[in-house]
Amino acid sequence: MSRDALIFYSEFDDPEAWKKTLTAELPDIDFHTDPDAVDPAIVHYALTWKPPAGFFGRFPNLKLVTNLGAGVDSLVGRDDLPDVPISRLSDTGMVSLMSSYVLFSVIRYARDIHIFERAQRRGEWKYIHPRALSDIRVGVLGLGELGGPAAQALVRTGFDVRGWSRSLKDIPGVRCSAGSDTLDDFLRDIEILVILLPLTPETRGLLDARRLALLPAGAKLINASRGAVVDEPALIDALQSGTIEEATLDVFTVEPLPRNHAFWSMKNVLITPHLASITVPEAAAREVAESIRRVRSGLPPLHGIDPRRGY
Ligand code: NDP
């Protein structure tokens, strides 16, 4: 049998952890991290996060490229991307982490915890009568592998949940709408907005000054997908003027967030350093291995993406 190799590249992920778990799943695959130490002709699979320009062009026989993350915005625009199936990571561990981040962030606002955090710093006993969760309208933009389960977790917790995506979804308990024509009306009704859209040419700057202004006064915004989906200067204006009352931001146009960025000093912004969800190799390797098995059998990989669509 001819040899079959996988090339791994990431400056972020631990190659040893991936090698251990992936070769346990696929013992017949050679796992390489050094592109100079492998015959390029036998490299059929690439598992990469932001490899250098021209990287994929070195391997003429690729059959599958897997992005070592859920967001493919840094991959799809590359000019060396081969015309082969492209997949990305998604696993139950990642879904649970994202749902927990969304639940925490929404509940923090819904239960006024952000106000109590500040009151405690002032030594103030500040009673606010809690609202019924079923009265609180939470909107989730993006109902994909992360947004869908996050919306369901919000429903299970008792919120009034609405969701918006490109194609219409049917998620029990979630009032769904779809398409750019419906976005303005969707926003007008949302108290806590959760953004879980991929960054594509269509979604870049989607939440601009005009759309942010459609949110009801006192709205809260949670962005856990990509910073550039929101027009950051417009968000800063809205947070300063109070049009948007609070924001929880895990992602930014420039990361790490520059030291002099306005968000750092804004008391109504909670910053987390892009970790709403991460990949756990043990869980994700099984999915990557299954994708490789599927491609070997002539089937599409799991979690395939369409580079033309951008996600
Ligand atoms: P998916 O591709 O599974 O889902 C994307 C969702 O967005 C789909 O519901 C899709 O609609 C919708 N969508 C895409 N484009 C549009 C559009 N133009 N208009 C309306 N809806 C649109 O992605 P995931 O759920 O797996 O992940 C979402 C994003 O989260 C990732 O792209 C990544 O950037 C980010 N992320 C952030 C992490 C963090 O730690 N902060 C960790 C992991 C991911 P449809 O269903 O109709 O196709």
Coordinates of C-alpha atoms and ligand atoms in Angstrom, one line a residue:
M1 CA 0.0 0.0 0.0
S2 CA 1.4 3.5 -0.9
R3 CA 2.2 5.7 2.0
D4 CA -0.2 8.3 3.2
A5 CA 1.0 11.4 5.1
L6 CA -0.6 14.4 6.8
I7 CA 1.1 17.7 7.2
F8 CA 0.4 19.7 10.4
Y9 CA 1.0 23.4 10.8
S10 CA 0.1 25.7 13.6
E11 CA 1.9 28.2 15.8
F12 CA -1.0 28.0 18.2
D13 CA -1.9 24.3 18.7
D14 CA 0.2 21.6 20.3
P15 CA 1.5 19.3 17.5
E16 CA 2.3 16.5 20.0
A17 CA -1.2 16.3 21.4
W18 CA -2.6 16.2 17.8
K19 CA -0.1 13.6 16.7
K20 CA -0.9 11.4 19.7
T21 CA -4.6 11.5 19.3
L22 CA -4.7 11.4 15.5
T23 CA -2.2 8.5 15.0
A24 CA -4.2 6.5 17.6
E25 CA -7.2 7.0 15.3
L26 CA -5.3 6.5 12.0
P27 CA -2.2 4.4 12.7
D28 CA -1.4 4.1 9.0
I29 CA -0.9 7.8 8.4
D30 CA 2.5 9.5 8.8
F31 CA 2.1 12.7 10.8
H32 CA 4.6 15.4 9.8
T33 CA 5.2 18.9 11.2
D34 CA 8.2 19.8 9.0
P35 CA 7.3 20.3 5.4
D36 CA 11.0 19.9 4.4
A37 CA 11.2 16.5 6.0
V38 CA 8.5 14.7 4.0
D39 CA 8.1 13.7 0.4
P40 CA 5.5 16.2 -0.8
A41 CA 4.0 13.6 -3.1
I42 CA 2.7 11.5 -0.3
V43 CA 1.1 14.3 1.6
H44 CA -2.6 13.9 1.1
Y45 CA -4.0 15.7 4.1
A46 CA -3.2 19.1 5.6
L47 CA -4.3 20.1 9.1
T48 CA -3.4 23.7 9.5
W49 CA -4.0 27.0 11.2
K50 CA -2.7 30.1 9.3
P51 CA 0.2 28.4 7.4
P52 CA 2.6 30.8 5.6
A53 CA 1.8 32.0 2.1
G54 CA 2.4 29.4 -0.6
F55 CA 2.3 26.5 2.0
F56 CA -0.4 24.5 0.2
G57 CA 1.3 24.9 -3.2
R58 CA 4.1 22.7 -1.9
F59 CA 1.9 19.6 -1.8
P60 CA 0.6 18.7 -5.3
N61 CA -1.5 15.6 -4.1
L62 CA -3.6 17.1 -1.3
K63 CA -7.0 15.5 -1.0
L64 CA -8.3 17.3 2.0
V65 CA -7.4 20.6 3.8
T66 CA -8.7 20.8 7.4
N67 CA -8.7 24.2 9.2
L68 CA -7.5 23.9 12.8
G69 CA -10.4 26.0 14.0
A70 CA -14.0 26.7 13.4
G71 CA -13.6 30.1 11.6
V72 CA -12.2 29.8 8.1
D73 CA -12.1 33.6 7.3
S74 CA -8.2 33.5 7.2
L75 CA -8.2 30.4 4.9
V76 CA -10.8 31.0 2.2
G77 CA -9.2 34.1 0.7
R78 CA -5.8 32.4 0.1
D79 CA -4.5 32.1 -3.4
D80 CA -2.8 28.8 -2.8
L81 CA -5.9 26.9 -1.6
P82 CA -6.2 23.7 -3.7
D83 CA -9.4 22.7 -5.4
V84 CA -10.1 19.9 -2.9
P85 CA -12.6 19.4 -0.1
I86 CA -12.0 21.9 2.7
S87 CA -13.2 21.2 6.2
R88 CA -12.9 22.8 9.6
L89 CA -13.1 21.8 13.2
S90 CA -16.3 21.4 15.1
D91 CA -16.8 19.1 18.0
T92 CA -19.0 18.6 21.0
G93 CA -16.4 20.1 23.3
M94 CA -16.2 23.2 21.2
V95 CA -20.0 23.5 21.1
S96 CA -20.4 23.1 24.9
L97 CA -17.7 25.7 25.5
M98 CA -19.4 28.2 23.2
S99 CA -22.9 27.6 24.7
S100 CA -21.5 28.1 28.2
Y101 CA -19.9 31.4 27.2
V102 CA -23.1 32.6 25.6
L103 CA -25.2 31.5 28.6
F104 CA -22.9 33.1 31.1
S105 CA -22.8 36.4 29.1
V106 CA -26.6 36.5 28.6
I107 CA -27.4 35.6 32.2
R108 CA -24.9 38.1 33.5
Y109 CA -27.0 40.8 31.9
A110 CA -30.4 39.2 32.4
R111 CA -29.8 38.8 36.1
D112 CA -28.2 42.3 36.4
I113 CA -25.0 40.8 37.7
H114 CA -22.9 43.5 35.9
I115 CA -24.7 46.1 38.0
F116 CA -24.1 44.2 41.2
E117 CA -20.4 43.8 40.4
R118 CA -20.2 47.6 40.2
A119 CA -22.4 48.1 43.3
Q120 CA -20.2 45.8 45.4
R121 CA -17.1 47.8 44.4
R122 CA -18.9 50.9 45.9
G123 CA -20.0 48.9 49.0
E124 CA -23.6 49.4 47.9
W125 CA -26.6 47.1 48.6
K126 CA -28.5 47.7 45.4
Y127 CA -31.7 45.7 45.1
I128 CA -33.1 45.3 41.5
H129 CA -36.2 43.2 41.2
P130 CA -35.4 40.3 38.9
R131 CA -37.3 40.1 35.6
A132 CA -38.8 36.8 34.4
L133 CA -36.4 35.2 31.9
S134 CA -39.4 34.5 29.6
D135 CA -39.8 38.3 29.2
I136 CA -36.3 38.9 28.1
R137 CA -35.8 38.8 24.3
V138 CA -32.5 37.3 23.2
G139 CA -31.5 37.3 19.6
V140 CA -28.8 35.0 18.1
L141 CA -27.3 36.0 14.8
G142 CA -26.0 32.9 13.1
L143 CA -27.6 29.5 13.8
G144 CA -24.9 27.2 12.7
E145 CA -23.0 24.5 14.5
L146 CA -22.3 26.9 17.4
G147 CA -25.2 29.4 17.2
G148 CA -27.9 26.7 16.9
P149 CA -26.9 24.9 20.1
A150 CA -26.4 28.2 21.9
A151 CA -29.9 29.3 21.0
Q152 CA -31.2 25.9 22.3
A153 CA -29.4 26.3 25.5
L154 CA -31.0 29.8 25.9
V155 CA -34.4 28.3 25.3
R156 CA -33.8 25.6 27.9
T157 CA -32.8 28.3 30.4
G158 CA -36.2 30.0 29.8
F159 CA -35.4 33.1 27.6
D160 CA -37.6 34.3 24.8
V161 CA -35.2 33.4 22.0
R162 CA -35.1 34.6 18.4
G163 CA -32.6 33.5 15.8
W164 CA -31.5 34.8 12.4
S165 CA -29.5 33.0 9.7
R166 CA -29.1 32.9 5.9
S167 CA -31.4 30.0 5.3
L168 CA -34.5 29.5 7.5
K169 CA -34.0 27.2 10.4
D170 CA -36.5 25.1 12.5
I171 CA -35.2 25.0 16.0
P172 CA -37.7 24.1 18.7
G173 CA -38.5 27.1 20.9
V174 CA -36.6 29.6 18.7
R175 CA -38.5 32.1 16.6
C176 CA -36.4 32.0 13.5
S177 CA -36.1 34.4 10.6
A178 CA -33.7 34.4 7.6
G179 CA -32.1 36.6 5.0
S180 CA -30.9 40.2 4.9
D181 CA -34.4 41.6 4.3
T182 CA -35.5 40.5 7.7
L183 CA -32.5 41.7 9.7
D184 CA -33.7 45.3 10.5
D185 CA -37.0 44.1 12.0
F186 CA -35.2 41.3 13.9
L187 CA -32.9 43.8 15.6
R188 CA -35.7 46.2 16.5
D189 CA -37.0 43.7 19.0
I190 CA -33.9 42.3 20.6
E191 CA -32.7 43.2 24.2
I192 CA -29.6 41.0 24.3
L193 CA -27.9 40.4 20.9
V194 CA -25.5 37.4 20.5
I195 CA -23.4 37.4 17.4
L196 CA -22.2 34.0 16.1
L197 CA -21.8 34.7 12.4
P198 CA -18.8 33.8 10.4
L199 CA -16.7 36.6 8.9
T200 CA -17.4 36.7 5.2
P201 CA -17.6 39.5 2.6
E202 CA -21.3 39.6 3.4
T203 CA -21.0 39.8 7.1
R204 CA -18.0 42.2 7.4
G205 CA -19.3 45.3 9.1
L206 CA -22.9 43.9 9.1
L207 CA -23.6 45.5 12.5
D208 CA -22.8 49.1 11.4
A209 CA -24.0 52.4 12.9
R210 CA -27.4 52.2 11.2
R211 CA -28.1 48.7 12.3
L212 CA -26.8 49.1 15.9
A213 CA -29.2 52.1 16.2
L214 CA -32.1 49.8 15.4
L215 CA -31.6 47.9 18.7
P216 CA -34.0 49.1 21.5
A217 CA -32.5 51.6 24.0
G218 CA -30.6 49.8 26.7
A219 CA -29.7 46.8 24.5
K220 CA -26.7 44.6 25.3
L221 CA -24.4 43.1 22.7
I222 CA -22.3 39.9 22.9
N223 CA -19.8 39.2 20.1
A224 CA -18.2 35.7 20.2
S225 CA -17.5 35.2 16.5
R226 CA -15.3 37.7 14.7
G227 CA -14.6 41.3 15.6
A228 CA -15.0 42.7 12.1
V229 CA -18.6 41.6 11.9
V230 CA -19.3 44.7 14.0
D231 CA -18.2 48.2 12.9
E232 CA -16.0 48.8 16.0
P233 CA -16.0 52.7 15.9
A234 CA -19.8 52.6 15.5
L235 CA -20.0 50.3 18.5
I236 CA -17.8 52.5 20.6
D237 CA -20.0 55.5 19.7
A238 CA -23.1 53.5 20.6
L239 CA -21.6 52.4 24.0
Q240 CA -20.5 55.9 24.8
S241 CA -23.8 57.5 23.9
G242 CA -25.7 54.8 25.8
T243 CA -27.7 53.6 22.7
I244 CA -26.1 50.2 23.5
E245 CA -25.8 49.9 27.3
E246 CA -23.3 47.0 27.6
A247 CA -21.1 44.8 25.5
T248 CA -19.3 41.5 26.1
L249 CA -16.6 41.1 23.5
D250 CA -14.4 38.0 23.0
V251 CA -13.2 39.0 19.5
F252 CA -11.8 42.2 18.0
T253 CA -10.8 43.6 14.6
V254 CA -7.2 43.6 15.8
E255 CA -6.1 40.8 18.3
P256 CA -4.6 41.0 20.8
L257 CA -6.6 44.1 21.5
P258 CA -4.1 47.0 21.3
R259 CA -3.2 48.5 24.7
N260 CA -4.5 52.0 23.8
H261 CA -7.8 50.7 22.4
A262 CA -10.9 52.6 23.7
F263 CA -12.6 49.3 24.8
W264 CA -10.1 48.8 27.7
S265 CA -11.2 51.8 29.6
M266 CA -15.0 51.4 29.0
K267 CA -16.8 50.4 32.2
N268 CA -19.7 49.0 30.2
V269 CA -17.5 46.6 28.2
L270 CA -16.4 43.1 29.4
I271 CA -13.4 41.9 27.4
T272 CA -12.3 38.3 27.1
P273 CA -9.3 37.3 25.1
H274 CA -10.8 35.2 22.2
L275 CA -11.4 32.0 24.1
A276 CA -15.2 31.7 24.1
S277 CA -14.6 28.3 22.6
I278 CA -11.4 26.3 21.8
T279 CA -10.6 23.0 20.3
V280 CA -9.8 20.1 22.5
P281 CA -7.6 17.8 20.4
E282 CA -8.9 14.6 21.9
A283 CA -12.5 15.4 20.9
A284 CA -11.7 17.0 17.6
A285 CA -9.2 14.4 16.4
R286 CA -11.9 11.8 16.1
E287 CA -13.8 14.1 13.8
V288 CA -10.7 14.9 11.7
A289 CA -9.9 11.1 11.5
E290 CA -13.5 10.5 10.4
S291 CA -13.2 13.1 7.7
I292 CA -10.0 11.5 6.4
R293 CA -11.8 8.1 6.3
R294 CA -14.7 9.6 4.5
V295 CA -12.5 11.3 1.9
R296 CA -10.6 8.0 1.4
S297 CA -13.9 6.4 0.6
G298 CA -14.9 9.1 -1.8
L299 CA -17.3 10.8 0.5
P300 CA -17.4 14.5 1.5
P301 CA -15.6 15.3 4.8
L302 CA -17.4 16.3 8.0
H303 CA -17.9 20.0 8.6
G304 CA -17.1 20.9 5.0
I305 CA -17.1 24.5 4.0
D306 CA -17.6 26.3 0.7
P307 CA -14.7 28.7 0.0
R308 CA -16.8 30.6 -2.5
R309 CA -19.5 31.3 0.1
G310 CA -16.8 32.0 2.7
Y311 CA -17.9 29.7 5.5
Ligands
NDP1 P1 -21.4 27.8 10.9 O1 -20.7 27.9 9.6 O2 -21.8 26.4 11.3 O3 -22.7 28.7 11.0 C1 -22.7 30.0 10.5 C2 -24.1 30.6 10.7 O4 -24.1 31.9 10.2 C3 -25.1 29.8 9.8 O5 -26.4 29.7 10.5 C4 -25.3 30.7 8.6 O6 -26.5 30.6 7.9 C5 -25.1 32.0 9.2 N1 -24.7 33.0 8.2 C6 -23.5 33.0 7.5 N2 -23.5 34.1 6.6 C7 -24.7 34.7 6.8 C8 -25.3 35.8 6.2 N3 -24.7 36.5 5.2 N4 -26.5 36.2 6.6 C9 -27.2 35.5 7.6 N5 -26.7 34.4 8.2 C10 -25.4 34.0 7.8 O7 -20.4 28.4 11.9 P2 -20.2 28.1 13.5 O8 -21.5 28.2 14.2 O9 -19.4 26.8 13.7 O10 -19.2 29.3 14.0 C11 -19.6 30.6 13.8 C12 -18.3 31.5 13.9 O11 -17.9 31.5 15.3 C13 -17.1 31.0 13.2 O12 -17.2 31.3 11.8 C14 -16.0 31.6 13.9 O13 -15.6 32.8 13.3 C15 -16.5 31.9 15.3 N6 -15.8 31.2 16.4 C16 -15.4 31.9 17.4 C17 -14.7 31.3 18.5 C18 -14.3 32.0 19.7 O14 -13.6 31.4 20.5 N7 -14.6 33.3 19.8 C19 -14.5 29.8 18.5 C20 -15.1 29.2 17.3 C21 -15.7 29.8 16.3 P3 -27.0 29.2 7.2 O15 -27.2 28.2 8.3 O16 -28.2 29.6 6.5 O17 -25.8 28.8 6.3

